[in-house]
mmCIF file of C-alpha atoms in Angstrom:
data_model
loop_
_atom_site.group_PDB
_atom_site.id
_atom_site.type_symbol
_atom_site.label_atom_id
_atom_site.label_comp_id
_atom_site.label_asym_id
_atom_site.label_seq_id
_atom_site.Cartn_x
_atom_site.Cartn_y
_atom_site.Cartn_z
ATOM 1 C CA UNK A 1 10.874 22.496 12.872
ATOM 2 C CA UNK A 2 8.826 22.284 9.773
ATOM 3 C CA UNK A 3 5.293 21.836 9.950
ATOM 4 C CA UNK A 4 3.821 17.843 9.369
ATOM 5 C CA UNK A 5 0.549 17.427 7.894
ATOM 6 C CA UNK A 6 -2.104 14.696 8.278
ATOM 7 C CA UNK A 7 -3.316 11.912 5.931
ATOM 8 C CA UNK A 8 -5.496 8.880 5.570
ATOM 9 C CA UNK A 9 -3.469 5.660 4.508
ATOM 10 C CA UNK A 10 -4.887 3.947 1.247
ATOM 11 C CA UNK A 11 -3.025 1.340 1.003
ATOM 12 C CA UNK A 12 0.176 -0.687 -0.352
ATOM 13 C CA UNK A 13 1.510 -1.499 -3.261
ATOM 14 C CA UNK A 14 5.224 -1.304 -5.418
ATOM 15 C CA UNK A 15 6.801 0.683 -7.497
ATOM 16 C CA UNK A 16 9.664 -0.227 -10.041
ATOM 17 C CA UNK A 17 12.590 2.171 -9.047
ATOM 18 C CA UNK A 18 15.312 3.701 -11.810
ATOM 19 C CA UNK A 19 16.726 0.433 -11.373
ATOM 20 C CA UNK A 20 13.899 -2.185 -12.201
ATOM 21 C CA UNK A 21 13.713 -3.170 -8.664
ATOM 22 C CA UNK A 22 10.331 -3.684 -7.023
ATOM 23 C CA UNK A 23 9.837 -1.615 -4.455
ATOM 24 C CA UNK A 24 7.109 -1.887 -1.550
ATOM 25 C CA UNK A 25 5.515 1.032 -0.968
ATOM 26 C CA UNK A 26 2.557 2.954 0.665
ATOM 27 C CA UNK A 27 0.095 5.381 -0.372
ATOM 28 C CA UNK A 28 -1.280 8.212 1.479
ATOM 29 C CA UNK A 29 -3.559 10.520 0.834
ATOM 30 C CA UNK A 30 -2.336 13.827 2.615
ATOM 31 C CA UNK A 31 -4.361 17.119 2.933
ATOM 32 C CA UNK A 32 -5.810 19.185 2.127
ATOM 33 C CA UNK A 33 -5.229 20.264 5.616
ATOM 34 C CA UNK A 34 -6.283 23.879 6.527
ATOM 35 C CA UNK A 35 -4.273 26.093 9.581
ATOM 36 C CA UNK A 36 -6.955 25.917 12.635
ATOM 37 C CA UNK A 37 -5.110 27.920 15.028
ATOM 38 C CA UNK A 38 -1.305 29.700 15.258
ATOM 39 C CA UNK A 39 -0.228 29.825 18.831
ATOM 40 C CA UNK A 40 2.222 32.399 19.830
ATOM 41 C CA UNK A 41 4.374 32.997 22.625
ATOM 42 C CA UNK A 42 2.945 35.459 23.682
ATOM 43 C CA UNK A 43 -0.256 34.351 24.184
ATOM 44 C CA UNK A 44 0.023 30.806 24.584
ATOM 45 C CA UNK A 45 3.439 30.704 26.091
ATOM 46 C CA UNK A 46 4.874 28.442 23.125
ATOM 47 C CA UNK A 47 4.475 28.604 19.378
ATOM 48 C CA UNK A 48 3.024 26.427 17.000
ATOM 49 C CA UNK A 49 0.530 25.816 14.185
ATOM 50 C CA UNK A 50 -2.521 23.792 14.852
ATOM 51 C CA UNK A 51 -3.546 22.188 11.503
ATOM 52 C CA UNK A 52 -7.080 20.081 10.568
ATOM 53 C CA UNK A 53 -7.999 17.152 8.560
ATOM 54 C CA UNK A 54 -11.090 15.338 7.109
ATOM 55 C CA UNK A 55 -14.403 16.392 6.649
ATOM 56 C CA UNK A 56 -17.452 15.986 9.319
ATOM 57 C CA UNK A 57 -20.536 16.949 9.361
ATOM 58 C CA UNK A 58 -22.276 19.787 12.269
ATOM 59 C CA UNK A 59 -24.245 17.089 14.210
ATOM 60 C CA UNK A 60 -21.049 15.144 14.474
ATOM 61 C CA UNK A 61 -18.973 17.562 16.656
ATOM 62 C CA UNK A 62 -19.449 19.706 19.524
ATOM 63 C CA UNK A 63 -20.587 23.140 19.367
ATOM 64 C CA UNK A 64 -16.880 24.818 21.084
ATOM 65 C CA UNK A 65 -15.307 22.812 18.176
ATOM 66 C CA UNK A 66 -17.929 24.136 15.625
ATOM 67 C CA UNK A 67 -16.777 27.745 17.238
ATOM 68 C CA UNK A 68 -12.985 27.000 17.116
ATOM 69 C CA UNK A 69 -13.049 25.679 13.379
ATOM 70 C CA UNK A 70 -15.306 28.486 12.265
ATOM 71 C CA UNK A 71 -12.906 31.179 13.305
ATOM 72 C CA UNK A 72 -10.226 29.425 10.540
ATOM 73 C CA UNK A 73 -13.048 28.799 7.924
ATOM 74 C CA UNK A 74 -16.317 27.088 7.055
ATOM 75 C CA UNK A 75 -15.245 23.312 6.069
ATOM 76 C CA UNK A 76 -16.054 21.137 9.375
ATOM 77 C CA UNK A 77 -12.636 19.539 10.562
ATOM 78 C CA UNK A 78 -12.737 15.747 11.705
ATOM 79 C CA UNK A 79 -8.749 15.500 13.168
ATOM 80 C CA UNK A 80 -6.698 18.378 14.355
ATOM 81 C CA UNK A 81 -2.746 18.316 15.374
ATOM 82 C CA UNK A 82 -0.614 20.516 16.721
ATOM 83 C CA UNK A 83 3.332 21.240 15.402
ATOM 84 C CA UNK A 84 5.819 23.026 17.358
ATOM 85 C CA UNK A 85 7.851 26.023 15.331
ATOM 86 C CA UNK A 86 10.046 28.527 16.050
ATOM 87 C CA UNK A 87 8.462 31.464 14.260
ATOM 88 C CA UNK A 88 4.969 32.130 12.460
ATOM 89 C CA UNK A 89 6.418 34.126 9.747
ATOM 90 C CA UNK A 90 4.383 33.202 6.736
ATOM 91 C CA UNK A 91 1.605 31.742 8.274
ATOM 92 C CA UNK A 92 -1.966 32.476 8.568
ATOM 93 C CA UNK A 93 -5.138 31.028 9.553
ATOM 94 C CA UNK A 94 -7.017 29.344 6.897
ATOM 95 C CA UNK A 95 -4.168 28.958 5.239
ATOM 96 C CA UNK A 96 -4.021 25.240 3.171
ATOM 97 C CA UNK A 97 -1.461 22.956 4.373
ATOM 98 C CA UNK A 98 -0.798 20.875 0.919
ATOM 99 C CA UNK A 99 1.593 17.414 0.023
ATOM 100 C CA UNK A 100 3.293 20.782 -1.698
ATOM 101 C CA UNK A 101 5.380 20.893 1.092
ATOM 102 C CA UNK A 102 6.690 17.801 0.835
ATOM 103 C CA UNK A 103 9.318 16.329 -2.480
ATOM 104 C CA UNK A 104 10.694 13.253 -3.487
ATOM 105 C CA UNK A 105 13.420 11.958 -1.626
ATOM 106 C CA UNK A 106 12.775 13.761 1.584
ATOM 107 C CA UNK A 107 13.114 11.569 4.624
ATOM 108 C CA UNK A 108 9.940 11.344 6.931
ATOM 109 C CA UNK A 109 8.104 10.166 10.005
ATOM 110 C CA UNK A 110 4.820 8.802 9.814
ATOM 111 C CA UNK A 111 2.995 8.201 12.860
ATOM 112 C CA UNK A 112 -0.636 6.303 13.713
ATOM 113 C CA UNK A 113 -2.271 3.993 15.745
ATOM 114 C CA UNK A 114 -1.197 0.369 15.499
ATOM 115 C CA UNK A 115 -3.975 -1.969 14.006
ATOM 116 C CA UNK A 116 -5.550 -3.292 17.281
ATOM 117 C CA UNK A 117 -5.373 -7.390 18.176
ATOM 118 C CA UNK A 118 -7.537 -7.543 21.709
ATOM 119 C CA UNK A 119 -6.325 -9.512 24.541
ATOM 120 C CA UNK A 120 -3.485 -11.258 22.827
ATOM 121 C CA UNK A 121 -1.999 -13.932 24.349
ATOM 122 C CA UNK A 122 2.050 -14.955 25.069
ATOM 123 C CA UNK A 123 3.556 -15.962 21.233
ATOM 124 C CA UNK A 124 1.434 -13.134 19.836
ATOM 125 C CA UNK A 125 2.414 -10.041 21.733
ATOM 126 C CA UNK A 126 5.749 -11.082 22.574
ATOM 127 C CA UNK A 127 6.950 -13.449 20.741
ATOM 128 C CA UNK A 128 7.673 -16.608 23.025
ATOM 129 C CA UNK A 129 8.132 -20.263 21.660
ATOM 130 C CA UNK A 130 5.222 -22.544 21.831
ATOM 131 C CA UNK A 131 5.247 -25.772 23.558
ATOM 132 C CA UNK A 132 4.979 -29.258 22.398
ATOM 133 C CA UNK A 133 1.284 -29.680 20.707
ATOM 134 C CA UNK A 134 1.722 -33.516 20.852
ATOM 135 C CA UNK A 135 3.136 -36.506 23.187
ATOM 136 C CA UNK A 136 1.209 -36.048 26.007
ATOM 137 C CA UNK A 137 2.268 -32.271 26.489
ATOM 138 C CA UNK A 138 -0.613 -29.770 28.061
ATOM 139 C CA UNK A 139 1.941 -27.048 27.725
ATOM 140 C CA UNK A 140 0.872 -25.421 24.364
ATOM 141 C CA UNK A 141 0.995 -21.901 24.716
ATOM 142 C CA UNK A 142 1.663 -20.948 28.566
ATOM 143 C CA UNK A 143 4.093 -18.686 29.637
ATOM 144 C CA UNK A 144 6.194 -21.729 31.534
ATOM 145 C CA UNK A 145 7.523 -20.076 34.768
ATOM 146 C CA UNK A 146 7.622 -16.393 35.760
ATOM 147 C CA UNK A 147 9.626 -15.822 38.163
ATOM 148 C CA UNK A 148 11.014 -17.363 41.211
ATOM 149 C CA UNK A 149 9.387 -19.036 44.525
ATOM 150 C CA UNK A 150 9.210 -17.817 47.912
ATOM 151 C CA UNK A 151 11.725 -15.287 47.255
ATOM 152 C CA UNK A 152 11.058 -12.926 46.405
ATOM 153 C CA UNK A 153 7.207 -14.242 46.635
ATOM 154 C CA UNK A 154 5.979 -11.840 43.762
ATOM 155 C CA UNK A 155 5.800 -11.116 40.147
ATOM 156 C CA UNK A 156 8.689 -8.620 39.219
ATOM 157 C CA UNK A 157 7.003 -5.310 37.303
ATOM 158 C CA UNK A 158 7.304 -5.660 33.841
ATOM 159 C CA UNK A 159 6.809 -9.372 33.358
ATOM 160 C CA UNK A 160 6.093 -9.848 29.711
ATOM 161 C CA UNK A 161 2.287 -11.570 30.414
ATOM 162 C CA UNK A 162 -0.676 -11.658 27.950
ATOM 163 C CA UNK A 163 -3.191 -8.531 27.639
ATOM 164 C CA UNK A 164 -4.114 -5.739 25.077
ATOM 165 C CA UNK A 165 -1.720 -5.783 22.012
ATOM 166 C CA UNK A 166 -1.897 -3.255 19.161
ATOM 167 C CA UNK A 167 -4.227 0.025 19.053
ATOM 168 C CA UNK A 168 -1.357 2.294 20.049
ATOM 169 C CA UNK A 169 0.293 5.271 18.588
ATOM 170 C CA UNK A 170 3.368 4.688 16.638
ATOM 171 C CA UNK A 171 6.029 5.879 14.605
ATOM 172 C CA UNK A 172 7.548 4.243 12.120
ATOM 173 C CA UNK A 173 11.037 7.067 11.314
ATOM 174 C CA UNK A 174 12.711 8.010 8.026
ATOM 175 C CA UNK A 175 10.958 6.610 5.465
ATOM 176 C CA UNK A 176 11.622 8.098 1.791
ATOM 177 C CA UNK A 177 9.188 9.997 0.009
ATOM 178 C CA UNK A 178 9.299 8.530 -3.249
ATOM 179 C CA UNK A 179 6.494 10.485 -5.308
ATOM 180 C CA UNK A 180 4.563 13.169 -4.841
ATOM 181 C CA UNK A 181 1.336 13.625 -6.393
ATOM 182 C CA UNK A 182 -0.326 17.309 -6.073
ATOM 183 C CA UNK A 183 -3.085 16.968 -7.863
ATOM 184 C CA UNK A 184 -4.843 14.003 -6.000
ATOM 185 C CA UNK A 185 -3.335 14.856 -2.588
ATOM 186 C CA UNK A 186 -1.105 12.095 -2.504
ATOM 187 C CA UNK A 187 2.285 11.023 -1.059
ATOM 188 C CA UNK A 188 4.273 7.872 -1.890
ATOM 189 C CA UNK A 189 6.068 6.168 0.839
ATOM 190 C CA UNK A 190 9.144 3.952 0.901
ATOM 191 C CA UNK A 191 7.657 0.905 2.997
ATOM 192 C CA UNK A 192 5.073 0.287 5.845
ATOM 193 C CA UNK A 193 3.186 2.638 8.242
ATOM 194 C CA UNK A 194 0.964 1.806 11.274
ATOM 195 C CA UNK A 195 -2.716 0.751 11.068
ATOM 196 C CA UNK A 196 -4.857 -0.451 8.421
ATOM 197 C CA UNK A 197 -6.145 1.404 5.303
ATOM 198 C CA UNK A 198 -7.907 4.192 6.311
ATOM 199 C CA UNK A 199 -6.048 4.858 9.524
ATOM 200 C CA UNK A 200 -5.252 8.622 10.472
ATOM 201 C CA UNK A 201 -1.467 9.632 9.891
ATOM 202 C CA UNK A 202 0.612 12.535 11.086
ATOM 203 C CA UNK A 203 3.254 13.058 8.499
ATOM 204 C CA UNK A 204 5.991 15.311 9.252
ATOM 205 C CA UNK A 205 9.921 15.805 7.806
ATOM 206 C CA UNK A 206 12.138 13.072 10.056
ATOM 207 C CA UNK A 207 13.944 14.319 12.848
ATOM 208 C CA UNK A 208 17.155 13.724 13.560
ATOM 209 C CA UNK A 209 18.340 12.720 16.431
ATOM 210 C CA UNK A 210 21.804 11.400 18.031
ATOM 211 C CA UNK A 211 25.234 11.997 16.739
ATOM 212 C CA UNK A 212 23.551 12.736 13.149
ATOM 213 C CA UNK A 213 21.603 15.644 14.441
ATOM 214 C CA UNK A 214 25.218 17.299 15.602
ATOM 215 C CA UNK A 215 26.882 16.775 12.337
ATOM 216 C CA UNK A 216 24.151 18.253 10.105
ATOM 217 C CA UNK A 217 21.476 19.442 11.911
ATOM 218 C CA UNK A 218 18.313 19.093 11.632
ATOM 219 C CA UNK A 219 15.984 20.498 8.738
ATOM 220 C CA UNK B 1 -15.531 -3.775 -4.598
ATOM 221 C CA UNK B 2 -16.516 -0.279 -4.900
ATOM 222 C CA UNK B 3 -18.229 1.092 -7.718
ATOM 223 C CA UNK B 4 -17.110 4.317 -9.337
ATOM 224 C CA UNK B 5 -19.571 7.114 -8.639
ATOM 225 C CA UNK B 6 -19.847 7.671 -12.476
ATOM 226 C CA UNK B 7 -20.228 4.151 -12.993
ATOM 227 C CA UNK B 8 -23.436 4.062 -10.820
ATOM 228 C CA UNK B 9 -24.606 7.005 -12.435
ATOM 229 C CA UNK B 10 -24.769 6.416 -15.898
ATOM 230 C CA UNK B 11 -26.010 2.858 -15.353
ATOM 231 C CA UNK B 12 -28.863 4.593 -13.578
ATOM 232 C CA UNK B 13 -29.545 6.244 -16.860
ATOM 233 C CA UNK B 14 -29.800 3.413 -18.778
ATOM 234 C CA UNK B 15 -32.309 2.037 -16.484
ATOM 235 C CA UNK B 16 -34.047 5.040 -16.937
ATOM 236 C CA UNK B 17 -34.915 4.499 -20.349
ATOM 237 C CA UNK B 18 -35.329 0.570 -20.033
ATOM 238 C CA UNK B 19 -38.216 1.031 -17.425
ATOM 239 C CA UNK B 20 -39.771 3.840 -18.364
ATOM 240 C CA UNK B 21 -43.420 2.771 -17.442
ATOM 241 C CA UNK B 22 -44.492 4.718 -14.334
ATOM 242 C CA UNK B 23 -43.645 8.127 -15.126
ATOM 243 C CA UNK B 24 -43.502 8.817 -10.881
ATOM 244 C CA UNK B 25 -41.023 6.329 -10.703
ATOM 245 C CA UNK B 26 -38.368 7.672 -13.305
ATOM 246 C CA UNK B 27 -38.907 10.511 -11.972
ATOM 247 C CA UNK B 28 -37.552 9.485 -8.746
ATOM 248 C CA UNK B 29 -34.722 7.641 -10.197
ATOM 249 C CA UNK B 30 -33.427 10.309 -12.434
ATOM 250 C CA UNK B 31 -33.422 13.017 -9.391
ATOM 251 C CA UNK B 32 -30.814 9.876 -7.583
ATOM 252 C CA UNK B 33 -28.942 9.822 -10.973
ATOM 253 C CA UNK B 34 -28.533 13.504 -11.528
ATOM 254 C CA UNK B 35 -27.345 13.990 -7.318
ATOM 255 C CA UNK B 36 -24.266 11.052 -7.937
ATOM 256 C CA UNK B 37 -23.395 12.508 -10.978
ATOM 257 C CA UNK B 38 -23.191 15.945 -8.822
ATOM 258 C CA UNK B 39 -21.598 13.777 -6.294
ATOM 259 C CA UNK B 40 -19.310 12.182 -8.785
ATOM 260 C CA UNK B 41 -17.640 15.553 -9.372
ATOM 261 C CA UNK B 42 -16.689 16.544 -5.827
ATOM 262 C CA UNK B 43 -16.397 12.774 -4.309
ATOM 263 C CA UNK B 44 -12.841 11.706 -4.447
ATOM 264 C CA UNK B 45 -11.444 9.216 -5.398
ATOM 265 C CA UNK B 46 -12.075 5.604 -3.268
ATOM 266 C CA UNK B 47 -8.407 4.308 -1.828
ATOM 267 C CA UNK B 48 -8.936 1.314 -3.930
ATOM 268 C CA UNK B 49 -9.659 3.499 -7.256
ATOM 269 C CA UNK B 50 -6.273 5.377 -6.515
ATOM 270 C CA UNK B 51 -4.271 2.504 -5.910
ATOM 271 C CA UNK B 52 -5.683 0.500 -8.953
ATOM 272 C CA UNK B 53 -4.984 3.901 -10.738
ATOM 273 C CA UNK B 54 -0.901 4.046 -9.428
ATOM 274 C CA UNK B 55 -0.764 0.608 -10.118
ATOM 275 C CA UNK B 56 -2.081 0.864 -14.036
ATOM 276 C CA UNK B 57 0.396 3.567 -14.963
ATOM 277 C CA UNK B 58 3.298 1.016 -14.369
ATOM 278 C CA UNK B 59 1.479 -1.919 -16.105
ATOM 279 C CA UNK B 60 2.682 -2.173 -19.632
ATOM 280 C CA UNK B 61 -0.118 -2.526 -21.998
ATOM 281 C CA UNK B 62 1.804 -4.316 -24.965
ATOM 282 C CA UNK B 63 2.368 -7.804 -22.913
ATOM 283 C CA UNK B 64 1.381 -10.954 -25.351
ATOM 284 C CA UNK B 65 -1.015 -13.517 -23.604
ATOM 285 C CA UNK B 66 1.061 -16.070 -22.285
ATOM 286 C CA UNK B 67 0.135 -19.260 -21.099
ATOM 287 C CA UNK B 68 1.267 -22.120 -18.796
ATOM 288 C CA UNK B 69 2.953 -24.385 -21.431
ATOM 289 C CA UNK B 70 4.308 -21.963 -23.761
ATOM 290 C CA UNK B 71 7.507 -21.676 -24.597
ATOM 291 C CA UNK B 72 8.635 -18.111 -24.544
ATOM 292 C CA UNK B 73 11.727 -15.912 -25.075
ATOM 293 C CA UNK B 74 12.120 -13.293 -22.737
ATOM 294 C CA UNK B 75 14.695 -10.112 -23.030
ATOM 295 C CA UNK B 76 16.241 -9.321 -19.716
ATOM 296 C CA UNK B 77 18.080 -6.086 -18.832
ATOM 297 C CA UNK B 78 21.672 -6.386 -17.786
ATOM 298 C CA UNK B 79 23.704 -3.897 -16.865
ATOM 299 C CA UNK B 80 27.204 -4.130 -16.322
ATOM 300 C CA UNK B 81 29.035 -0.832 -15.400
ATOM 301 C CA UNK B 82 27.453 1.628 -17.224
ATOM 302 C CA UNK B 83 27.006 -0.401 -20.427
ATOM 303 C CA UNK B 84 23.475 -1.785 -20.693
ATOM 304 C CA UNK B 85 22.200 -4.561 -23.287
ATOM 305 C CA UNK B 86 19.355 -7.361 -23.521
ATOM 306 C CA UNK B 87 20.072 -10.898 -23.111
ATOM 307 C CA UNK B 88 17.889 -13.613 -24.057
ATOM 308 C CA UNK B 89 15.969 -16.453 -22.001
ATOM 309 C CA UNK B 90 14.132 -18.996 -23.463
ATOM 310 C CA UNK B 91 12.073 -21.801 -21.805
ATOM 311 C CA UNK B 92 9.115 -23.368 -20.935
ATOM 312 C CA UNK B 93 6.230 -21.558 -18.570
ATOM 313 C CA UNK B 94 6.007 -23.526 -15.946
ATOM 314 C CA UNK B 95 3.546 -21.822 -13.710
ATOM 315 C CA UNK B 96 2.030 -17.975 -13.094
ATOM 316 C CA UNK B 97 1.592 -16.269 -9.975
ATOM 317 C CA UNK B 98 -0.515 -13.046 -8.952
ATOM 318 C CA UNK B 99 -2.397 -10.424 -11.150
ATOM 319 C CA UNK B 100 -2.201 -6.866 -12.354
ATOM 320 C CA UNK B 101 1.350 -5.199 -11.544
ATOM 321 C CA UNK B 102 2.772 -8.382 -9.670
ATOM 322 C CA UNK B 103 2.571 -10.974 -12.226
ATOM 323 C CA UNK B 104 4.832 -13.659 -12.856
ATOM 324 C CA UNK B 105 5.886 -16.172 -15.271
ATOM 325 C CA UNK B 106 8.503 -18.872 -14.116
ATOM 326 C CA UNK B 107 10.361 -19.994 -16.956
ATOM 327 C CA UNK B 108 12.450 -23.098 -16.918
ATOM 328 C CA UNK B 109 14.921 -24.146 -19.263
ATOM 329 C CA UNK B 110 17.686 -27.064 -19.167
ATOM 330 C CA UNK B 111 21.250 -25.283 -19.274
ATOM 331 C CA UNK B 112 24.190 -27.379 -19.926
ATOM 332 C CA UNK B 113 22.521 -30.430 -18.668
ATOM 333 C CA UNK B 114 21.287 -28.505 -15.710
ATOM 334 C CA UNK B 115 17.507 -27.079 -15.178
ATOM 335 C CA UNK B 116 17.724 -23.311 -14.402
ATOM 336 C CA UNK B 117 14.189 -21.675 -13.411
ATOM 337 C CA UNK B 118 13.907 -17.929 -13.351
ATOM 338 C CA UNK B 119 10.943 -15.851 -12.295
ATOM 339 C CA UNK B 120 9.993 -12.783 -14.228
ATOM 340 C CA UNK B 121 7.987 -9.976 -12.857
ATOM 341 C CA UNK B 122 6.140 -8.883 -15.804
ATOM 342 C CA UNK B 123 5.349 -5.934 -15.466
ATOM 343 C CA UNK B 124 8.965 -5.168 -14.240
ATOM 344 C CA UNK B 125 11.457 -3.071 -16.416
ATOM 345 C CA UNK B 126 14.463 -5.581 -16.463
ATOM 346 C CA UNK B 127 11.910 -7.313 -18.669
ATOM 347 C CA UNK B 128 12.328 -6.018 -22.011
ATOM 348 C CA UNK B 129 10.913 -7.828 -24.260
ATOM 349 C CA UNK B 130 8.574 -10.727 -24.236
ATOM 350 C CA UNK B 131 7.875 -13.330 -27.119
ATOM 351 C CA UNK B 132 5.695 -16.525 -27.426
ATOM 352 C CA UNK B 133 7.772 -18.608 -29.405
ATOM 353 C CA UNK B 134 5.563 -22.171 -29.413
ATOM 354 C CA UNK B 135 1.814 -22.451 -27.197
ATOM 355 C CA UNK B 136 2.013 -25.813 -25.359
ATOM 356 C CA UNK B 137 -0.685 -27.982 -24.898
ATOM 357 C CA UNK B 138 -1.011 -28.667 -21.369
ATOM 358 C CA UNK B 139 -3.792 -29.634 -18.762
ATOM 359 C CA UNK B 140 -2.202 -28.318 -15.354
ATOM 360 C CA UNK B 141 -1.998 -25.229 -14.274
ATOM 361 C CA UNK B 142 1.487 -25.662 -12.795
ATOM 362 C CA UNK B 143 4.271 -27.695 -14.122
ATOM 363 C CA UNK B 144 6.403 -28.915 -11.599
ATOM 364 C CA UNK B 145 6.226 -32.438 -12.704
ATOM 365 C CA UNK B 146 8.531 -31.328 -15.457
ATOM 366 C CA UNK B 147 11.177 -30.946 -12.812
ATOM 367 C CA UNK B 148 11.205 -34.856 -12.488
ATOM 368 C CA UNK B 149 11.630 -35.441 -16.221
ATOM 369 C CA UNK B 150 15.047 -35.852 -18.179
ATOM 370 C CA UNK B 151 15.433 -35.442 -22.006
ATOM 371 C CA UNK B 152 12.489 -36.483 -24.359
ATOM 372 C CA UNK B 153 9.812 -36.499 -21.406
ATOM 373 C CA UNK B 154 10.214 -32.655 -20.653
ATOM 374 C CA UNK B 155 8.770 -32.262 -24.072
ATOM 375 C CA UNK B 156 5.446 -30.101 -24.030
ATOM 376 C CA UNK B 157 2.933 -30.974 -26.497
ATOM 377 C CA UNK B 158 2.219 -28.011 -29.398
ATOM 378 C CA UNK B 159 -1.264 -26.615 -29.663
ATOM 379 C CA UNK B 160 -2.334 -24.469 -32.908
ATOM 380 C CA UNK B 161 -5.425 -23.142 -31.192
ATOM 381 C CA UNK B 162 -4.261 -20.110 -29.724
#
């Protein structure tokens, strides 16, 4: 397990690959993240790096975060995560956690909060048809029927029905790194990721998982 | 739109000198100037600065103006196998879409009797070349009636104006 890092998302845009092709793509700006806290097994049972992200200001946080942050360094962290590895070698608090350890063409998952919709009705959040909107129909956008009568005299769990759409975490799962940009803090990403610009995202190497992760393993 | 910190700050500067009446006020105004052009230095970047930024290294800078109505020969990339070479399309603008990196030009020509529209990205690298051949006189901003026409009524008046 390699250690992710956290970003703010800018934006989208394109990209004309080696081929002339247009390209969609996204741009993040990663890091500077700084190492907040190294767990050890020890100690804590488990290991793992706790990183931070985004400036803040004193009156904005609590004073046991104020204590936990100073410990690592004097910036004011808005966002910290937490990544699982399986030794600290080369680690150290305060340590910078940089795009750097990230290149072009490296598969990764980006996760973030969704952007939110409110109370969303039926065609919205799960895509049923609409009814007629004309001769004589009043059935525009209900549901239509949702389940049975007398028996079994209730609402099976897990009815599709309208309520809160959006606003929750997501990950979208090997996209392609297609630039990396030190200097400004900035990585280039092969399609969509959750939320809007601006959004917090956790950005860490893809994992692999089902028969792939048996074949080659996972980096 | 956001302004660039630097921006603010030297326009600040000019106002300094235009309104330089009440000594207490420039005073005031040139401690705000000298603080974003501190600010300027450690401030990064706004999102839409960097993406206007990533988008302006693509954009090629040697594009003629083209217009709706021109007629215009475009190179276009082909590559077959390995082998690579430029063919030529030539035809009529008959309408532009988007700004900046995503701009496009549909051309339309009549092939062997047959109209044939392509749309060019400009910016794009297929596009190798670009070349206003005639400026048409025209008073629409798209031409789709053209795709009605036959023969002498496709024509496009010529304009020497541009």
């Amino acid at each position: 397990m390699a250690i992710g890092i956290l970003g703010k998302k800018l934006g989208m845009s394109q990209l004309f690959d080696d081929k002339g092709r247009a390209v969609p793509v996204t741009l993040i700006e990663a890091g500077p993240c700084r190492i907040t806290q190294l767990k050890s097994k020890s100690i804590d049972g488990y290991s793992s790096v706790q990183i931070g992200f985004g400036d803040t200001r004193e009156k904005l946080i609590n004073k046991p975060s104020i204590g936990h942050l100073s410990k690592s360094g004097e910036v004011l962290l808005r966002h910290l995560r937490e990544y699982r590895v399986e030794a600290l070698d080369g680690l150290e608090l305060g340590n910078p956690v940089t795009v750097g350890n990230f290149e072009a063409g490296q598969k990764v998952d980006v996760s973030g909060d969704t952007m939110g919709r409110g109370f969303s009705g039926y065609q919205k959040r799960h895509g049923f048809s609409r009814g007629p909107m004309t001769h004589g129909s009043k059935n525009h956008r209900e549901p239509g029927s949702t389940g049975a009568g007398t028996t079994p005299g209730r609402i099976y769990p897990g009815k599709r029905m309208a309520g809160r759409y959006g606003g929750k975490k997501v990950t979208t799962r090997g996209l392609t790194i297609l630039r990396v940009d030190s200097e400004r803090n900035l990585l280039v990403v092969k399609g969509s990721v959750p939320g809007k610009p601006g959004a917090l995202l956790n950005i860490r190497p893809a994992k692999v998982v089902g028969s792939q992760s048996l074949k080659g393993g996972s980096k | 739109m956001t302004v660039d910190p630097t921006e603010t700050s030297v326009s600040e500067d000019t106002n300094n000198d235009s309104t330089a009446k009440a000594p207490q006020i420039e005073k005031s105004e040139g401690k705000v100037a000298t603080e974003t052009a501190k600010s300027a230095a450690t401030i990064k970047l706004s999102a839409e600065s960097l993406i206007r930024e990533f988008e302006s290294s693509q954009e090629k800078t040697d594009l003629p103006e083209i217009y709706v109505g021109d007629t215009v020969r475009v190179g276009v990339r082909i590559s077959e196998g390995n082998k690579e070479r430029v063919q030529p399309y030539e035809g009529v603008v008959i309408s532009k879409r988007h700004g900046g990196l995503n701009e496009t030009i549909t051309v339309r020509r009549i092939f062997q009797g047959i109209g044939v529209e392509r749309i060019f990205m400009l910016h794009s690298p297929q596009v190798a070349s670009i070349k206003v051949e005639r400026r048409g006189k025209v008073r629409r901003a798209k031409l789709f009636y053209l795709r009605e026409r036959v023969g002498k009524a496709t024509r496009v008046k010529q304009r020497f104006d541009r």
